[in-house]
PDB file of C-alpha atoms in Angstrom:
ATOM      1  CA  UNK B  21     131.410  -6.146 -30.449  1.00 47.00           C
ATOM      2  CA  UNK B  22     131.966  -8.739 -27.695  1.00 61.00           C
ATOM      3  CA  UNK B  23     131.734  -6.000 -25.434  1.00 85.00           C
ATOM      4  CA  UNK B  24     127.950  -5.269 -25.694  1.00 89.00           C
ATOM      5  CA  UNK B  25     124.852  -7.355 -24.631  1.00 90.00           C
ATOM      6  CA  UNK B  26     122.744  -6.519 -27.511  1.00 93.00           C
ATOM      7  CA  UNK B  27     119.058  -6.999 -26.393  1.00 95.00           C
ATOM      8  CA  UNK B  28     116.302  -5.723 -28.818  1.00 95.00           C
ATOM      9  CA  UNK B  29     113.849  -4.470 -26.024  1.00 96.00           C
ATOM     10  CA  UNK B  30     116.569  -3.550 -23.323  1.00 97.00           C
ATOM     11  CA  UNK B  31     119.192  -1.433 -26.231  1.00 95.00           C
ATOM     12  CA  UNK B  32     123.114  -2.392 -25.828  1.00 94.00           C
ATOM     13  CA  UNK B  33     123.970  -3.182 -22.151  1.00 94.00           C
ATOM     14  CA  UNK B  34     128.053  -3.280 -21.427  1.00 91.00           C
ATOM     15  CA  UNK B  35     128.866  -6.609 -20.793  1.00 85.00           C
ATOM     16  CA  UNK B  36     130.133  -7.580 -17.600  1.00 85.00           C
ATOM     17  CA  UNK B  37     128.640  -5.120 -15.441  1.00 91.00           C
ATOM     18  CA  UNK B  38     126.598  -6.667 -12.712  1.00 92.00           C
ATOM     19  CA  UNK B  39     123.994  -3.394 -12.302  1.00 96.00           C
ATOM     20  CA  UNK B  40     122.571  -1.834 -15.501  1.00 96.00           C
ATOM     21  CA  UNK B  41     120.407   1.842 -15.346  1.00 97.00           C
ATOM     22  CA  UNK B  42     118.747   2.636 -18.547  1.00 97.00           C
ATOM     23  CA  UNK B  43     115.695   4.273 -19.337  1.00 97.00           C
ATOM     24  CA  UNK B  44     112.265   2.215 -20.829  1.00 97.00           C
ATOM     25  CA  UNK B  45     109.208   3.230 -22.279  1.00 97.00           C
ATOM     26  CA  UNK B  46     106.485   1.839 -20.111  1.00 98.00           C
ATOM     27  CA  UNK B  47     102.859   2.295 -20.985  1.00 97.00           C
ATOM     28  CA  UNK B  48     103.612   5.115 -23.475  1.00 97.00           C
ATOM     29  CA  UNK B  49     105.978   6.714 -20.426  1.00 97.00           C
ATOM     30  CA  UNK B  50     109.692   6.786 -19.844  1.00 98.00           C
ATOM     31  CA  UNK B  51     110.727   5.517 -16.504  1.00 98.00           C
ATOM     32  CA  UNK B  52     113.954   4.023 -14.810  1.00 98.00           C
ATOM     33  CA  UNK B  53     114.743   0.882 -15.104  1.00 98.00           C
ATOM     34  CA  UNK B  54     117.401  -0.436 -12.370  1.00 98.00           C
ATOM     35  CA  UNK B  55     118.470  -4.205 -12.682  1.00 97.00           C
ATOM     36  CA  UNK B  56     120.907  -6.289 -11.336  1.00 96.00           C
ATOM     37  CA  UNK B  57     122.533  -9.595 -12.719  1.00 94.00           C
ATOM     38  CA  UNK B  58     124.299 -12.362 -11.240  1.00 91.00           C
ATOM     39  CA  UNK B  59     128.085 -12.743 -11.860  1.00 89.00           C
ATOM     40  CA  UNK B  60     127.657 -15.921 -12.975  1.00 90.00           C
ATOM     41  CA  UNK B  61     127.534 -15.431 -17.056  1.00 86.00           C
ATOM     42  CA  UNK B  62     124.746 -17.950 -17.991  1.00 87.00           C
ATOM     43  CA  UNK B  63     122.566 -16.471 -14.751  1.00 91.00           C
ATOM     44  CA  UNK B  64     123.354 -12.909 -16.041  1.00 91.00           C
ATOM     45  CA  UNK B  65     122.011 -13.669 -19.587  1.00 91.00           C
ATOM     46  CA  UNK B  66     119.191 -15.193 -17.945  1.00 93.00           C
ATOM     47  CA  UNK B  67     118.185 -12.753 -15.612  1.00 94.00           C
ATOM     48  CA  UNK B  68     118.246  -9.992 -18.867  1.00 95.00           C
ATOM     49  CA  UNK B  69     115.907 -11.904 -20.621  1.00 95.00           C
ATOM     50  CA  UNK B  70     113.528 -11.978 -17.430  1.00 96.00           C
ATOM     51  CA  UNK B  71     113.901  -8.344 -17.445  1.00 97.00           C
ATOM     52  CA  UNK B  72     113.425  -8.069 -21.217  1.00 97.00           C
ATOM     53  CA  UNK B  73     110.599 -10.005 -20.778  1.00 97.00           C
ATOM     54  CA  UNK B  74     109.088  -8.265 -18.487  1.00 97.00           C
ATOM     55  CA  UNK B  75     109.488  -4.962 -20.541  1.00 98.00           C
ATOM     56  CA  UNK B  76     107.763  -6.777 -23.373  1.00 98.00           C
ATOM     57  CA  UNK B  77     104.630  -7.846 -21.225  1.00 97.00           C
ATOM     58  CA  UNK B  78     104.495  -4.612 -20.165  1.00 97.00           C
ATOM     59  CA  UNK B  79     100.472  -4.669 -20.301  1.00 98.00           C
ATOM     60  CA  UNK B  80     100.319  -7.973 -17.879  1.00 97.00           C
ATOM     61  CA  UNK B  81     102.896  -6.135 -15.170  1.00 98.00           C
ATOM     62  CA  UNK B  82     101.374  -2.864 -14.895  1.00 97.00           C
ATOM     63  CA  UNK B  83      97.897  -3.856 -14.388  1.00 97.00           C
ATOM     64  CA  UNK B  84      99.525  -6.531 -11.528  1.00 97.00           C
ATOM     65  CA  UNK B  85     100.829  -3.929 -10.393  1.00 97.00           C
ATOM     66  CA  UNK B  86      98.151  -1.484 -10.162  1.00 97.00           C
ATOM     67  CA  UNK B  87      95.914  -4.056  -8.903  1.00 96.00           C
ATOM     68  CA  UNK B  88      98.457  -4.772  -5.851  1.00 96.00           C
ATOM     69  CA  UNK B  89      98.473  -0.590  -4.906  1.00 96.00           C
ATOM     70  CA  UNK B  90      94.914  -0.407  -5.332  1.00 97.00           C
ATOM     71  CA  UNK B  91      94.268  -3.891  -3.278  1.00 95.00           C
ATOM     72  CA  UNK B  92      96.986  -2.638  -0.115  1.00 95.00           C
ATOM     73  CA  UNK B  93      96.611   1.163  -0.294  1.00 96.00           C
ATOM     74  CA  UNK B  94      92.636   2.280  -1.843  1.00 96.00           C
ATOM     75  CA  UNK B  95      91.226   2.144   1.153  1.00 95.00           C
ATOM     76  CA  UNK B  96      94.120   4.341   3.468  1.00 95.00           C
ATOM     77  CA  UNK B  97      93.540   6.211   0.635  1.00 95.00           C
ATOM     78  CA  UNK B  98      90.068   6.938   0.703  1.00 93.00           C
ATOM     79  CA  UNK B  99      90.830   7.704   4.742  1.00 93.00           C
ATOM     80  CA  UNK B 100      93.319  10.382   3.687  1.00 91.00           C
ATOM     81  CA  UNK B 101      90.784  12.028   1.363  1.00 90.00           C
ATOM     82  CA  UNK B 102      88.259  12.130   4.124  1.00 88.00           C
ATOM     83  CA  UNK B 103      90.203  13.484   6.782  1.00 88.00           C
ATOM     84  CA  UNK B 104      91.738  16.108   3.896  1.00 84.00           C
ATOM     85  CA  UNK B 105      88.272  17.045   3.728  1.00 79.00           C
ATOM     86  CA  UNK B 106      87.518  17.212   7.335  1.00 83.00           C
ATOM     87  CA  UNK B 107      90.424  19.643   7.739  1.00 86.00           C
ATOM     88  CA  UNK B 108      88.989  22.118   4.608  1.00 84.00           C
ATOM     89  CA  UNK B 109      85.623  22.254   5.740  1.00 84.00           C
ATOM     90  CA  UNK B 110      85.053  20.495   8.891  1.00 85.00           C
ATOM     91  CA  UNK B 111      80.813  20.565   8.725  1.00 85.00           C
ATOM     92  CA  UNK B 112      81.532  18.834   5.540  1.00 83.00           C
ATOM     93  CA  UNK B 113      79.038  15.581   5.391  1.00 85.00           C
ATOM     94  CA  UNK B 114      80.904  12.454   4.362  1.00 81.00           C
ATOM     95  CA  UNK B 115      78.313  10.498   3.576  1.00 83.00           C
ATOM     96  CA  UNK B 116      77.411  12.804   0.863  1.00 84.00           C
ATOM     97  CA  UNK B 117      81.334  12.215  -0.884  1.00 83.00           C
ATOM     98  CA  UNK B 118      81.966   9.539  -2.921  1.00 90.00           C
ATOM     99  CA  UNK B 119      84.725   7.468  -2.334  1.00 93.00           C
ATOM    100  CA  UNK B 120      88.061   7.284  -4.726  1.00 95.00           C
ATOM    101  CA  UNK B 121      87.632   4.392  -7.097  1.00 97.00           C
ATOM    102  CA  UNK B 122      90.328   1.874  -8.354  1.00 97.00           C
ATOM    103  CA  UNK B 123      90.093   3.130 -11.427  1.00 97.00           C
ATOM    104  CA  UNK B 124      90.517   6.578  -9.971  1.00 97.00           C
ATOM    105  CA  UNK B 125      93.346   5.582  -8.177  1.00 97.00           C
ATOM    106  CA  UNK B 126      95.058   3.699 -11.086  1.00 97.00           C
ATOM    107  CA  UNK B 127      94.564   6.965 -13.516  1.00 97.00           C
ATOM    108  CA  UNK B 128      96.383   9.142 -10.795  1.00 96.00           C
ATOM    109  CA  UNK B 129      98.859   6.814  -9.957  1.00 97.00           C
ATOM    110  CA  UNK B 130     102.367   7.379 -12.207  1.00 97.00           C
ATOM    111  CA  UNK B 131     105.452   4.993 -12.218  1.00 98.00           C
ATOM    112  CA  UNK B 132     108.009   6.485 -12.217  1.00 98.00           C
ATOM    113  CA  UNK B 133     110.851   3.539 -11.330  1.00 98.00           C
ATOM    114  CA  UNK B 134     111.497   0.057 -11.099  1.00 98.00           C
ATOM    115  CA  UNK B 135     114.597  -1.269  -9.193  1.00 98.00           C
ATOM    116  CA  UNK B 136     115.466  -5.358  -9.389  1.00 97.00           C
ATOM    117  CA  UNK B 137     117.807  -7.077  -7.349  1.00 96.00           C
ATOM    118  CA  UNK B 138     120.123  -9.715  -7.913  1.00 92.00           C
ATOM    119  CA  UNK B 139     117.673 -12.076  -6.430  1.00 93.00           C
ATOM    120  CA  UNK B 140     114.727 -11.149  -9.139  1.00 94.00           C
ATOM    121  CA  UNK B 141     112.900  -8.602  -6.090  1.00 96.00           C
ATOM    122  CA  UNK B 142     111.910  -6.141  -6.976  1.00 97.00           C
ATOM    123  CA  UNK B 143     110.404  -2.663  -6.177  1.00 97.00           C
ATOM    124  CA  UNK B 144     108.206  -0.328  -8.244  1.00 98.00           C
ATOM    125  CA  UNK B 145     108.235   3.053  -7.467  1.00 98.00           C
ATOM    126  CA  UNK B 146     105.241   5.007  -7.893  1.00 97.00           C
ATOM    127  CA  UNK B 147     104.519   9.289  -7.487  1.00 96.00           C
ATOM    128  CA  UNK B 148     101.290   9.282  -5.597  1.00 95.00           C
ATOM    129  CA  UNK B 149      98.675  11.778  -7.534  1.00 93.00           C
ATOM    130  CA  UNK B 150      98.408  13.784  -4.606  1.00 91.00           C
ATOM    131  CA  UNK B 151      96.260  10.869  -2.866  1.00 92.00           C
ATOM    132  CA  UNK B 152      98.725  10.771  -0.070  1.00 91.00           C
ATOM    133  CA  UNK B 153      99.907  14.269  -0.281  1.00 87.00           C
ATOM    134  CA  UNK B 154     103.011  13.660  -2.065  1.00 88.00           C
ATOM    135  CA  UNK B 155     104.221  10.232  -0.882  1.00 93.00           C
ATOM    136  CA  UNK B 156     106.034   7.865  -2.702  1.00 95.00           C
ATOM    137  CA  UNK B 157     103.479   4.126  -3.232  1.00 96.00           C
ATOM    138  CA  UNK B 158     106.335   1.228  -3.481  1.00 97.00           C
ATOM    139  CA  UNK B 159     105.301  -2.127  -5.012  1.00 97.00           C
ATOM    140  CA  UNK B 160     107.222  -4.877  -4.390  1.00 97.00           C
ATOM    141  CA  UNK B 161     107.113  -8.827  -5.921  1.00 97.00           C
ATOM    142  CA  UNK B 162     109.353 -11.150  -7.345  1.00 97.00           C
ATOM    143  CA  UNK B 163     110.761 -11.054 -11.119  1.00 94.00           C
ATOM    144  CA  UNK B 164     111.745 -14.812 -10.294  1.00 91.00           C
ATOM    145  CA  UNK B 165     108.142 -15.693  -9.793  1.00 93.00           C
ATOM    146  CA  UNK B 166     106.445 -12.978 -11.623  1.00 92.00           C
ATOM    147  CA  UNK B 167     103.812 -12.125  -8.869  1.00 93.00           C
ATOM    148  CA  UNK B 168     103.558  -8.853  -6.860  1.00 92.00           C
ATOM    149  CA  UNK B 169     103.126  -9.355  -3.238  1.00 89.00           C
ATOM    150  CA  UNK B 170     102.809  -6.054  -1.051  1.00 89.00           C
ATOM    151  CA  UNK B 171     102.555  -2.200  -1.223  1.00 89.00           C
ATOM    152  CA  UNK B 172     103.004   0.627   0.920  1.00 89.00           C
ATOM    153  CA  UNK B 173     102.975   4.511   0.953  1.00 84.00           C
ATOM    154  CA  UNK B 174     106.141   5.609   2.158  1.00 79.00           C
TER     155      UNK B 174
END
């Protein structure tokens, strides 16, 4: 069918659409996967592959990933647990708690999305574990260059 995109990680995409919404396994999860291509038809098969790619190396991404949340947010983390604690029992000696750990923070940490632009930026959208009290953690980076580059709690 010369209507399909037939991609063997990504399923059948509809050919000629310039934003695709399907749903991935990612580490053993489902999650959303939002991408956008370029009109052009040689940059759209391009920038599927990228994304296929990325779906494949799966294992490489998500620890990236991880690493850039726990690198920007572990330790506004760690302040959020303290003051949690300070508000529950305020004689409470924080010296005497131990700290949240990356790996900690990684095993409560759930993606949930990721949303690529034309341009190969992208955002990863993450539910927080409760370390922010119900937040939303956003990682962003570039497809384009494959790196990750900032986070934030939102």
């Amino acid at each position: 069918m010369a209507n399909v995109i037939h991609d063997p990680v990504l399923g059948e995409l509809k050919a000629g659409e310039t934003t695709y919404v399907i749903e991935v396994q990612w580490m053993g999860e489902p999650i959303e996967l939002r991408f956008e291509v370029p009109n052009d038809p040689a940059k759209r098969e391009e920038r599927i592959k990228k994304v296929s790619r990325m779906v494949q190396e799966q294992e490489k991404w998500n620890a990236m990933l991880e690493e850039e949340a726990v690198h920007g947010l572990l330790d506004q983390a760690n302040d959020w647990y303290a003051d949690q604690l300070e508000d529950e029992d305020p004689d409470v000696d924080l010296d005497e708690v131990p700290d949240i750990t990356e790996e900690e923070f990684c095993q409560r940490i759930e993606l949930e999305s990721i949303n690529i632009d034309e341009e190969g930026e992208f955002e990863a959208w993450y539910s927080d574990g409760d370390l922010f009290l119900g937040h939303s953690i956003r990682v962003e980076g570039s497809l384009v260059d494959e790196e990750t580059y900032v986070a934030y709690m939102n």
